[in-house]
XYZ file of C-alpha atoms in Angstrom:
741
model
C 78.372 121.909 101.179
C 74.876 122.374 98.516
C 76.839 124.653 96.752
C 79.108 122.107 96.096
C 76.453 119.512 95.168
C 75.261 121.335 93.081
C 77.933 121.853 90.784
C 78.899 117.771 90.751
C 74.657 117.457 89.515
C 75.702 120.066 86.860
C 78.637 119.208 86.406
C 81.525 121.704 85.350
C 82.378 120.000 81.392
C 80.494 122.344 79.425
C 78.168 120.749 77.295
C 75.843 122.218 74.096
C 72.619 120.526 76.060
C 73.092 121.953 79.578
C 74.400 125.184 79.244
C 73.012 128.513 78.098
C 75.240 131.368 77.347
C 73.747 134.824 78.181
C 76.490 137.946 77.872
C 78.912 135.085 78.340
C 77.373 133.704 81.632
C 77.361 129.905 82.184
C 75.141 128.412 83.781
C 75.536 125.553 85.078
C 72.860 123.869 86.581
C 69.454 123.202 86.988
C 69.512 122.628 90.868
C 71.949 125.297 91.772
C 69.882 127.320 90.232
C 66.714 125.529 91.965
C 68.456 125.952 95.071
C 69.330 129.943 94.618
C 67.247 133.159 94.399
C 66.203 132.737 90.551
C 67.195 135.604 89.329
C 70.615 135.288 90.855
C 71.801 132.287 89.766
C 71.334 133.358 86.145
C 74.040 134.894 86.509
C 76.337 132.463 87.856
C 79.685 131.775 86.719
C 81.448 127.712 85.867
C 81.889 126.401 89.611
C 79.212 128.064 91.201
C 81.209 130.312 93.318
C 80.149 133.676 92.450
C 78.039 135.888 90.052
C 78.404 138.210 87.386
C 75.226 140.133 88.368
C 74.628 141.862 92.153
C 73.054 145.009 94.240
C 75.274 147.888 93.418
C 73.273 149.325 96.290
C 69.991 151.225 96.118
C 70.372 151.432 92.296
C 69.715 147.654 91.281
C 71.445 144.810 89.967
C 74.382 145.354 87.812
C 76.622 143.659 86.222
C 80.334 143.744 87.635
C 81.131 145.220 84.404
C 78.896 148.194 84.176
C 80.347 148.675 87.773
C 82.928 151.223 88.209
C 84.511 149.793 90.722
C 86.277 146.171 91.690
C 82.676 143.918 92.969
C 82.642 140.601 93.833
C 79.453 138.749 94.574
C 79.821 135.345 96.915
C 77.390 132.807 96.329
C 75.651 130.573 99.111
C 78.231 127.625 97.639
C 80.792 129.998 98.979
C 80.069 130.581 102.499
C 79.379 126.370 102.641
C 82.425 125.788 101.500
C 84.992 128.315 103.089
C 82.833 129.503 106.495
C 79.586 128.119 107.742
C 81.495 124.919 109.030
C 83.554 123.972 111.687
C 82.278 126.930 113.724
C 84.326 129.780 111.409
C 83.724 133.207 111.805
C 81.801 134.985 108.120
C 84.761 136.716 107.552
C 87.023 133.646 106.386
C 84.633 133.391 103.769
C 85.137 137.353 102.702
C 88.713 136.418 102.488
C 88.606 134.421 99.627
C 88.666 138.291 97.618
C 91.864 139.429 97.658
C 91.199 142.499 98.724
C 89.727 141.169 101.989
C 91.948 139.644 105.075
C 90.275 137.716 107.781
C 90.754 138.451 111.136
C 88.022 136.935 113.530
C 87.993 134.168 115.461
C 84.612 132.956 116.733
C 84.114 135.868 119.305
C 84.588 138.041 116.643
C 83.466 139.248 113.211
C 86.749 141.440 112.087
C 88.455 141.584 108.957
C 90.197 144.343 106.401
C 89.210 145.360 103.549
C 92.412 146.912 102.057
C 93.450 148.002 105.063
C 90.555 149.272 106.606
C 89.293 147.400 109.410
C 85.411 146.339 109.589
C 83.477 144.517 111.607
C 79.692 142.715 111.749
C 78.369 146.460 112.891
C 79.940 147.034 109.350
C 77.025 145.140 106.932
C 74.197 145.605 105.110
C 71.537 143.075 105.443
C 69.257 143.883 102.340
C 70.585 146.922 102.395
C 69.894 147.859 105.342
C 72.704 148.788 107.703
C 73.501 148.311 111.915
C 71.600 144.477 111.636
C 74.504 142.748 113.223
C 77.746 143.721 115.381
C 80.557 142.607 116.018
C 79.892 139.197 117.646
C 77.119 137.593 116.059
C 76.508 137.152 112.209
C 75.608 134.500 110.744
C 74.757 133.270 107.942
C 72.779 130.415 107.861
C 69.802 132.374 105.589
C 71.747 134.668 103.416
C 71.307 133.643 99.673
C 74.586 135.815 98.636
C 76.733 138.151 99.425
C 77.901 141.546 97.583
C 81.839 143.212 98.234
C 81.935 146.018 96.747
C 85.257 147.577 97.467
C 84.982 151.750 98.027
C 81.438 153.625 97.401
C 79.423 153.348 100.434
C 77.077 156.370 101.369
C 77.332 157.260 97.416
C 75.475 154.020 96.317
C 73.940 153.323 99.423
C 72.739 156.693 102.415
C 73.581 156.961 105.116
C 75.244 153.991 107.432
C 75.306 154.438 111.223
C 78.285 153.076 112.440
C 79.823 152.025 116.076
C 83.119 150.299 116.901
C 83.860 149.797 112.990
C 83.254 151.899 109.218
C 82.162 150.873 106.504
C 84.613 153.615 105.304
C 86.518 150.884 103.132
C 83.593 149.199 101.275
C 79.472 147.904 101.534
C 79.245 144.044 102.195
C 75.718 143.247 101.697
C 74.081 140.313 103.112
C 71.045 139.393 100.629
C 68.808 136.958 102.545
C 67.258 133.936 101.153
C 64.078 133.734 99.279
C 61.502 130.207 97.547
C 62.475 129.795 94.293
C 59.944 128.809 91.779
C 61.244 124.489 92.534
C 60.410 124.136 96.051
C 63.646 123.194 98.765
C 63.169 121.384 101.416
C 66.761 120.339 102.416
C 68.230 118.548 106.044
C 71.869 119.564 106.593
C 74.079 117.970 109.700
C 77.768 118.758 110.639
C 80.680 117.601 112.401
C 83.545 119.660 113.625
C 86.566 119.591 116.136
C 86.399 117.540 119.491
C 82.357 117.729 119.671
C 81.014 120.048 117.014
C 77.740 119.385 116.361
C 75.639 121.471 113.965
C 72.263 120.695 112.213
C 70.638 123.519 109.487
C 66.846 123.428 108.089
C 66.499 124.784 104.456
C 62.145 124.800 103.666
C 60.811 127.102 100.312
C 57.707 127.121 98.899
C 55.499 129.463 96.732
C 52.012 129.964 96.382
C 49.185 132.326 95.455
C 47.850 133.226 91.849
C 51.329 133.120 89.452
C 53.372 131.915 92.375
C 53.324 135.449 94.023
C 54.250 134.201 97.395
C 56.708 133.120 98.584
C 57.883 131.662 101.827
C 61.549 130.692 102.791
C 62.125 129.304 106.533
C 65.984 128.804 108.018
C 67.199 127.096 111.356
C 70.378 126.405 112.810
C 71.016 123.945 115.277
C 74.626 124.344 117.274
C 76.062 122.752 119.874
C 79.932 121.402 121.433
C 82.618 122.259 120.766
C 83.608 122.447 117.009
C 88.047 123.399 117.206
C 90.339 121.611 118.701
C 91.296 123.972 121.784
C 89.150 124.507 124.550
C 85.832 126.312 123.367
C 82.648 125.232 124.092
C 79.971 127.293 121.087
C 76.096 126.897 121.534
C 73.364 129.203 118.287
C 70.019 128.870 117.961
C 68.927 130.864 114.950
C 65.436 131.060 112.413
C 64.826 132.792 109.917
C 61.913 134.066 107.934
C 61.653 135.781 105.039
C 58.444 136.282 102.684
C 58.243 137.976 99.133
C 55.503 139.095 97.219
C 55.940 139.835 93.184
C 52.939 141.161 91.158
C 53.768 143.344 87.644
C 53.875 146.657 89.761
C 56.002 145.942 92.706
C 58.398 143.619 94.933
C 58.357 143.302 98.763
C 60.432 141.441 100.569
C 59.960 140.670 104.397
C 62.820 139.148 106.733
C 61.923 138.745 110.484
C 64.419 136.453 112.824
C 65.929 135.915 116.365
C 69.724 133.998 116.816
C 71.067 133.077 119.915
C 74.579 133.170 120.087
C 76.928 131.959 122.931
C 80.597 131.134 123.624
C 82.406 129.995 126.279
C 86.098 130.030 126.610
C 87.177 130.654 122.838
C 90.452 133.564 123.642
C 92.177 134.361 120.082
C 92.803 137.866 121.514
C 96.467 138.579 122.858
C 98.164 142.111 123.577
C 102.082 143.222 124.931
C 101.207 145.282 127.924
C 101.132 149.156 128.037
C 102.284 150.257 131.566
C 106.107 151.440 131.294
C 106.594 149.282 134.266
C 107.013 145.745 132.111
C 108.305 147.538 128.596
C 112.268 146.226 129.730
C 110.483 142.423 130.065
C 109.585 142.826 126.515
C 111.841 142.747 123.704
C 110.777 140.173 120.962
C 107.494 139.210 119.668
C 107.126 135.322 121.027
C 106.956 132.198 118.655
C 102.829 131.909 117.703
C 102.315 129.309 120.596
C 100.550 125.789 119.288
C 97.881 126.701 118.754
C 95.379 124.145 119.690
C 96.380 125.506 123.489
C 93.185 126.807 125.236
C 92.868 130.192 126.643
C 89.862 130.165 128.207
C 88.718 130.112 131.559
C 86.171 128.842 134.014
C 83.184 132.252 133.818
C 84.321 133.303 131.294
C 81.828 133.834 128.342
C 80.665 135.894 125.914
C 76.403 135.313 124.759
C 74.164 137.249 123.006
C 70.953 137.789 121.525
C 70.069 139.273 117.824
C 66.204 139.978 116.309
C 65.996 141.534 113.333
C 63.274 142.312 110.881
C 63.770 144.337 107.700
C 61.526 144.955 105.196
C 62.107 145.929 101.017
C 59.647 147.740 99.039
C 59.854 149.075 94.998
C 56.400 150.540 94.131
C 56.578 150.893 89.663
C 54.615 153.753 88.870
C 54.508 152.890 85.160
C 57.957 151.823 83.242
C 59.741 155.400 83.996
C 58.485 156.097 87.562
C 59.449 153.703 90.763
C 59.798 154.332 94.233
C 61.833 152.163 97.171
C 61.344 151.737 100.114
C 64.026 150.224 102.348
C 63.395 149.941 106.563
C 65.039 147.853 109.799
C 64.636 146.994 113.875
C 67.590 145.535 115.511
C 67.937 144.611 119.151
C 70.565 143.024 120.624
C 71.735 142.231 123.682
C 75.609 141.447 124.874
C 73.826 139.443 128.404
C 76.733 138.517 129.507
C 80.458 139.374 128.420
C 82.897 138.528 131.068
C 86.614 138.118 129.549
C 90.210 140.018 130.582
C 90.605 143.506 129.722
C 89.283 144.437 126.812
C 88.517 141.035 126.045
C 92.201 140.515 125.755
C 95.037 138.133 126.796
C 97.973 140.626 127.727
C 101.759 139.357 127.180
C 103.681 140.790 130.385
C 106.937 139.287 128.586
C 109.291 137.705 125.929
C 108.909 134.762 128.003
C 105.195 134.707 126.799
C 103.975 134.947 130.174
C 100.113 136.074 130.293
C 97.806 137.866 132.600
C 93.915 139.173 133.027
C 94.565 142.601 132.957
C 96.963 145.715 131.365
C 99.290 145.868 134.074
C 96.080 145.806 136.648
C 93.407 144.056 138.713
C 91.961 142.325 135.062
C 88.792 140.971 133.903
C 85.594 142.538 133.433
C 82.394 141.493 133.027
C 79.675 143.636 131.524
C 75.914 143.893 128.850
C 75.751 146.057 126.275
C 72.097 146.285 124.819
C 71.390 148.393 122.235
C 68.383 148.806 119.840
C 68.873 150.408 115.881
C 66.210 152.024 113.173
C 66.020 153.002 109.809
C 64.717 154.320 107.416
C 64.525 155.079 103.459
C 63.186 156.336 100.809
C 62.855 156.851 97.402
C 62.166 157.279 93.352
C 63.787 156.024 90.548
C 63.057 157.808 87.057
C 64.062 156.134 83.826
C 64.425 158.922 80.614
C 66.253 159.412 77.989
C 67.385 162.819 76.841
C 68.263 162.725 72.745
C 70.315 159.804 72.702
C 71.636 159.384 76.964
C 69.848 156.801 78.692
C 69.463 158.272 82.505
C 68.456 156.428 85.372
C 68.187 159.179 88.648
C 67.488 158.271 92.039
C 66.380 160.132 95.007
C 66.020 158.852 97.897
C 65.980 159.921 102.206
C 67.046 158.274 105.046
C 66.890 158.767 109.083
C 68.217 156.700 111.495
C 68.450 156.256 115.031
C 70.798 154.032 117.437
C 70.377 153.569 121.247
C 72.942 151.803 123.365
C 72.201 151.646 126.949
C 74.898 151.406 129.930
C 74.352 149.507 132.960
C 73.661 151.144 136.097
C 76.451 149.549 138.359
C 79.035 150.649 135.953
C 80.344 149.390 132.412
C 82.604 147.399 134.285
C 82.434 145.252 136.917
C 85.943 143.560 137.811
C 87.659 141.064 139.298
C 90.526 138.674 139.035
C 90.633 136.205 136.129
C 93.323 134.392 136.274
C 97.010 133.732 134.921
C 98.357 131.674 132.023
C 101.055 131.694 129.651
C 101.675 131.012 126.189
C 102.591 128.065 126.453
C 100.139 126.067 128.387
C 97.480 128.018 128.760
C 94.999 130.490 131.256
C 93.269 129.685 133.867
C 91.071 131.170 136.907
C 88.701 131.452 138.557
C 86.580 134.471 139.012
C 86.899 135.161 142.539
C 83.332 137.384 141.978
C 80.149 137.038 141.889
C 78.210 138.263 138.412
C 75.938 140.917 139.759
C 72.150 141.468 137.985
C 72.217 144.959 135.738
C 69.376 147.521 135.409
C 70.048 149.543 132.911
C 69.955 153.291 131.453
C 70.185 154.829 128.439
C 73.288 155.899 128.007
C 74.365 157.167 124.297
C 71.314 158.539 121.390
C 72.400 158.996 117.921
C 70.651 160.034 115.544
C 71.073 160.795 112.002
C 69.297 162.450 109.122
C 70.795 162.271 105.140
C 69.940 162.613 101.152
C 71.224 161.788 97.942
C 71.242 161.881 94.273
C 72.947 160.165 92.049
C 72.628 159.851 88.506
C 73.699 156.971 85.511
C 73.523 157.903 82.617
C 74.584 155.630 79.111
C 75.793 156.781 75.950
C 77.235 153.875 73.271
C 79.833 152.034 74.873
C 79.807 154.556 77.769
C 78.470 154.367 81.500
C 78.038 158.047 83.437
C 77.512 157.761 86.855
C 77.773 160.429 89.001
C 75.569 161.776 93.111
C 75.842 163.178 95.760
C 75.461 162.374 99.751
C 74.927 164.672 102.213
C 74.001 163.475 105.936
C 73.561 165.055 109.553
C 74.804 163.398 112.838
C 73.466 163.752 116.031
C 75.740 161.997 118.431
C 74.726 162.555 122.515
C 76.107 160.942 125.710
C 73.876 161.011 128.962
C 73.330 160.596 132.051
C 72.277 157.605 134.452
C 69.127 160.587 135.505
C 68.232 160.564 131.984
C 69.708 164.863 130.982
C 72.560 165.192 128.520
C 75.988 164.538 129.375
C 78.076 165.347 125.781
C 76.551 165.990 122.435
C 77.638 167.174 119.045
C 76.232 167.867 115.837
C 78.296 167.306 112.196
C 78.008 167.300 108.935
C 78.968 166.790 105.103
C 78.663 166.499 101.910
C 80.439 164.133 99.348
C 80.344 163.571 96.161
C 80.378 159.584 94.123
C 81.766 159.244 90.117
C 82.784 157.370 88.235
C 83.272 156.446 84.646
C 83.270 152.948 82.448
C 84.060 152.571 79.118
C 83.161 149.248 77.286
C 85.013 148.345 73.499
C 83.400 145.357 73.019
C 81.080 143.014 75.718
C 83.888 141.279 76.889
C 86.148 144.438 78.458
C 84.643 147.236 80.268
C 87.873 149.718 81.574
C 86.970 151.798 84.379
C 87.548 155.074 87.296
C 85.411 155.617 90.607
C 85.901 158.169 93.145
C 84.224 157.624 95.795
C 84.238 159.294 99.546
C 83.115 158.540 103.082
C 82.603 160.439 106.242
C 81.719 158.961 109.120
C 79.306 160.810 111.821
C 81.865 161.379 114.887
C 83.438 159.447 117.855
C 82.193 158.935 121.331
C 84.775 158.422 123.949
C 83.780 155.368 125.527
C 84.825 152.330 127.083
C 88.535 151.123 128.709
C 92.242 152.398 127.199
C 94.472 150.799 127.076
C 96.640 150.452 130.587
C 92.327 149.055 131.328
C 90.992 152.047 133.089
C 88.556 155.026 131.228
C 90.411 157.705 128.619
C 90.670 160.389 130.098
C 88.335 163.049 127.716
C 85.791 159.997 128.606
C 82.710 161.013 127.294
C 83.403 164.375 124.965
C 82.747 163.302 121.082
C 85.206 163.327 117.808
C 84.635 165.375 115.318
C 83.944 163.431 112.191
C 87.085 161.941 109.765
C 86.511 161.887 106.223
C 87.703 159.468 103.854
C 88.852 159.072 99.865
C 89.058 156.465 97.497
C 90.207 156.611 93.851
C 90.224 153.487 91.661
C 91.080 152.734 87.922
C 90.458 149.164 86.903
C 90.376 147.191 83.803
C 87.646 144.094 82.847
C 87.744 140.841 80.760
C 84.712 138.106 80.651
C 85.466 135.715 78.141
C 84.183 131.631 77.915
C 83.131 132.058 81.877
C 86.093 133.558 83.255
C 86.092 136.706 84.673
C 89.273 138.952 85.794
C 89.797 142.285 87.215
C 92.484 144.204 87.508
C 92.191 147.692 89.624
C 94.814 150.142 91.236
C 93.992 151.952 94.408
C 94.583 154.735 96.703
C 92.504 155.371 99.954
C 93.254 158.469 101.916
C 91.594 157.960 105.749
C 91.725 160.174 108.789
C 92.551 158.083 111.284
C 91.230 158.096 115.359
C 94.034 157.321 117.576
C 94.675 156.691 121.485
C 97.465 158.772 122.252
C 99.570 158.470 125.748
C 99.628 161.549 128.140
C 102.943 160.832 130.121
C 101.894 164.723 132.129
C 97.795 163.478 132.811
C 99.321 159.502 132.933
C 96.801 158.542 130.953
C 95.401 157.858 127.300
C 93.638 160.520 125.623
C 91.153 159.258 121.565
C 91.026 162.421 119.193
C 91.303 162.129 115.378
C 95.266 162.541 115.149
C 96.335 161.301 111.978
C 96.243 159.561 107.884
C 96.501 156.517 107.414
C 97.353 155.761 103.618
C 96.366 153.463 101.229
C 97.970 152.500 98.079
C 97.872 149.230 95.708
C 96.964 146.336 93.006
C 94.195 143.979 93.861
C 94.204 141.108 90.616
C 91.033 138.886 90.897
C 90.235 136.410 88.414
C 86.376 133.804 88.652
C 85.071 131.409 86.717
C 86.512 128.403 84.449
C 90.429 128.109 83.722
C 90.142 124.470 81.734
C 87.520 121.567 81.419
C 86.084 120.274 85.047
C 89.171 122.846 86.467
C 86.960 126.021 88.426
C 89.060 129.325 90.412
C 88.263 131.730 93.081
C 90.609 133.777 94.230
C 93.502 136.451 93.252
C 96.388 139.042 94.570
C 97.014 142.194 96.618
C 99.594 144.059 96.748
C 99.444 147.313 98.914
C 101.475 149.825 100.990
C 99.969 150.770 103.669
C 101.777 154.004 105.584
C 100.408 156.546 108.534
C 101.269 159.679 107.081
C 100.690 163.166 109.373
C 100.041 161.480 112.631
C 101.233 162.216 116.133
C 104.454 161.862 117.758
C 105.277 159.932 121.568
C 106.638 160.970 124.301
C 110.152 160.622 122.356
C 109.088 162.676 119.608
C 109.788 159.508 117.155
C 106.439 159.034 114.697
C 105.073 156.315 112.484
C 104.910 158.945 109.468
C 106.022 156.865 106.061
C 106.244 153.145 108.689
C 104.465 150.581 107.197
C 101.103 149.450 109.129
C 99.677 145.972 107.264
C 100.814 142.886 105.820
C 101.457 144.365 102.069
C 100.273 140.911 100.382
C 97.416 138.811 100.742
C 96.935 136.425 98.151
C 94.318 133.781 97.457
C 93.468 130.403 95.240
C 90.353 128.091 95.506
C 91.739 125.524 93.401
C 87.649 122.777 91.896
C 88.143 119.823 89.960
C 85.700 117.830 88.937
C 86.095 114.266 87.500
C 82.943 113.267 87.096
C 79.271 114.014 88.460
C 79.882 112.180 91.415
C 82.255 114.211 92.834
C 85.018 117.019 93.356
C 87.714 117.661 94.826
C 89.006 121.523 96.337
C 92.133 122.716 97.605
C 92.253 126.485 98.560
C 95.914 128.330 99.419
C 96.158 131.237 101.419
C 99.065 133.679 102.233
C 98.893 136.795 104.126
C 102.334 138.427 103.882
C 104.893 139.721 106.921
C 103.873 142.972 108.455
C 105.361 145.173 111.373
C 103.872 145.914 114.146
C 104.612 148.272 116.707
C 103.137 147.489 120.571
C 103.585 150.320 122.540
C 102.315 152.804 119.399
C 101.910 156.640 119.943
C 103.825 156.109 123.067
C 107.000 154.157 122.343
C 107.557 153.639 119.046
C 111.254 153.212 118.733
C 109.968 149.588 119.675
C 108.692 147.387 116.159
C 108.022 143.398 115.878
C 107.934 141.632 112.444
C 105.224 139.408 112.532
C 105.602 137.125 109.796
C 104.391 135.804 106.960
C 101.868 132.800 107.107
C 100.269 130.059 103.763
C 97.834 127.937 104.915
C 96.117 125.439 102.845
C 92.951 123.121 102.593
C 92.734 120.049 100.743
C 88.565 118.622 100.708
C 85.975 116.794 98.582
C 82.480 115.785 98.177
C 80.322 113.289 97.310
C 77.185 113.253 95.753
C 74.385 110.453 95.202
C 70.792 109.059 96.583
C 69.622 107.404 98.914
C 65.950 106.532 98.999
C 65.499 108.219 96.293
C 66.311 111.405 98.236
C 69.463 113.466 96.690
C 72.323 112.917 99.263
C 75.656 115.242 99.167
C 78.741 114.162 101.753
C 81.778 116.631 102.470
C 84.463 116.156 103.882
C 86.698 119.264 104.454
C 90.172 119.849 106.099
C 90.898 123.357 107.418
C 94.655 124.103 108.280
C 95.619 120.756 106.547
C 99.226 120.563 107.856
C 98.613 122.426 111.193
C 100.279 125.759 110.534
C 100.628 127.933 113.709
C 100.888 131.867 113.727
C 99.874 135.338 114.435
C 97.073 137.497 112.898
C 98.037 141.366 112.954
C 95.244 142.178 113.842
C 94.626 146.886 115.140
C 97.810 147.490 114.295
C 99.613 146.474 117.740
C 97.193 143.049 118.459
C 97.136 139.576 117.718
C 95.466 136.657 116.728
C 96.603 133.771 116.937
C 95.717 130.548 114.521
C 93.020 127.558 115.263
C 94.551 124.811 114.008
C 94.276 121.967 111.845
C 90.179 120.724 112.110
C 88.160 118.466 109.824
C 84.686 118.747 109.918
C 81.916 116.392 108.269
C 78.808 117.316 106.896
C 75.544 115.102 104.840
C 72.675 116.942 103.048
C 69.435 115.661 103.019
C 67.559 117.781 99.556
C 63.724 116.174 99.072
């Protein structure tokens, strides 16, 4: 835990000799600053978990106090403490933000922002979208993460997506760069039953005035980092090269990761077929989370390769230009699992099968290529006493997805089991070799104009974004099958007023517009959708937020009230056709209040967390075959609270405890086919506890960390996708040793 080690060396007891105050931002230690991007570390709050400055899309770095939305900037310390060890998915670190709920597993990087589902495909990496997938989301080469709840297109440009939508906000991951001080660190981690991991981090600056920098990060994982039957194997290397001068800044990131998970399934759903509904009357209790739900041959294997370039050129004090570009090749070359990656629950006793009432398991491959380019200009100028910062940008992106010529899925009988005994089986067909054809071709082009105006104590932001999307599907012979073109123009605007240096009040409005959805894949009955190949019209999302921020003595509080309305693409059952359709059939509404707190609460005590309450309901929805709708019914948990407390008794020791609460929620297991059936998913509270000790061994700075996740071994269901369930992870102990040379 490099961040914890850093905080230990610097200490959190504020001393006049080692603290610098810059606009109420406390710098804790030179060690933390030397191991983070220098410009970010200067704004680090006490505790080292968050910063008060972060990237606000292509508008550049801004103080959180000037952003008219809720923004939390998570540091490297947060990643290492809550997400990078014990085989945990990256979404575990995001749930330190009260507006973010973690629904991820070792197989899927899913999470919710204010009730709206996202996953790795919704992320941006150094401001470039579609560099990650739902399956593989590494963070070992990441320095910090900006979590911006609300606007997306208005401050970042076109956001092509698949599988999920970033309508709820921007989660931007920023790569590590070489710092002024040389970096050489090596970390080993042991967790769970047999999980081993090694991380190497080397950074140097060179050239005249240290204008060039290179940072290399590597990862090796092997074994079972959990207490249930799973095996994770990962190999990764990323190289970041940057150059800075008086007139320009350039950054280039290149890397590749191979990630493999055998077994590890934690995703469950009730069989949708009417044949079995009479035996499904209630939600079974969450089983022992140490149960294994894998079988011989169950495996997901993925290769992810990225290249990203960012360049900014300053022509004079008033005009500059920027370019952002990226390429991603992602190949899930083995995806063998039960139907739709879920284990299917057949009755109240928890009988499990590999298919949704049909012959079951499947294997597929999904190669894809993504290209992105963005270019624009920034203008700084004054009109009287009004300062203007205007950004004009254009972007282009292309997403190419391939399918196997043998068919989308190779089906086979995987096995069976129960919730209490686990799942076992041996596939009874060989997995064939694939050849591919280009099935989906999506193209996007967009433009954005945004102006930030400052006058006295007030700031105004107003902008417009438009993009045109072309979503196409092809046949095996290369001819186009289905296509649709769509476009829209959306405003983004906000207002911030700071009566003094410690306080700001704000209002923000943002909108999101997706590209339309090409219907593909398997429906809930394990068969293709009846409108497979059709393209659904784009859906819009609108969000309004009003809030208050207060920063003083190293503590930042944000209180916000929000409302989001989102058009909804749903699976709809047809009795007449005896199958599923997918189309825009309703609207979701999310109203709530969120409070976040970051920084110091007392000498030697630091905190990260907060509380969110929201009412998430479906509006304007369709009725099921019985004429019953879900309009006005709750579809997500109302409460999410999280608090990480850190205590530093001296410069060597750090003691950390974390509690997280997620409220109960209703689920409708046969949503939109029989809305009369409703189950209650219970609330749950988890506790984590750990400590780290900083010392020197042979003159080498060394940090030992011991952490226990899910301290009381709580078994619980996680509501996912409104009518799906993920099973919790059991208590897991992990130990790490980090050496900084």
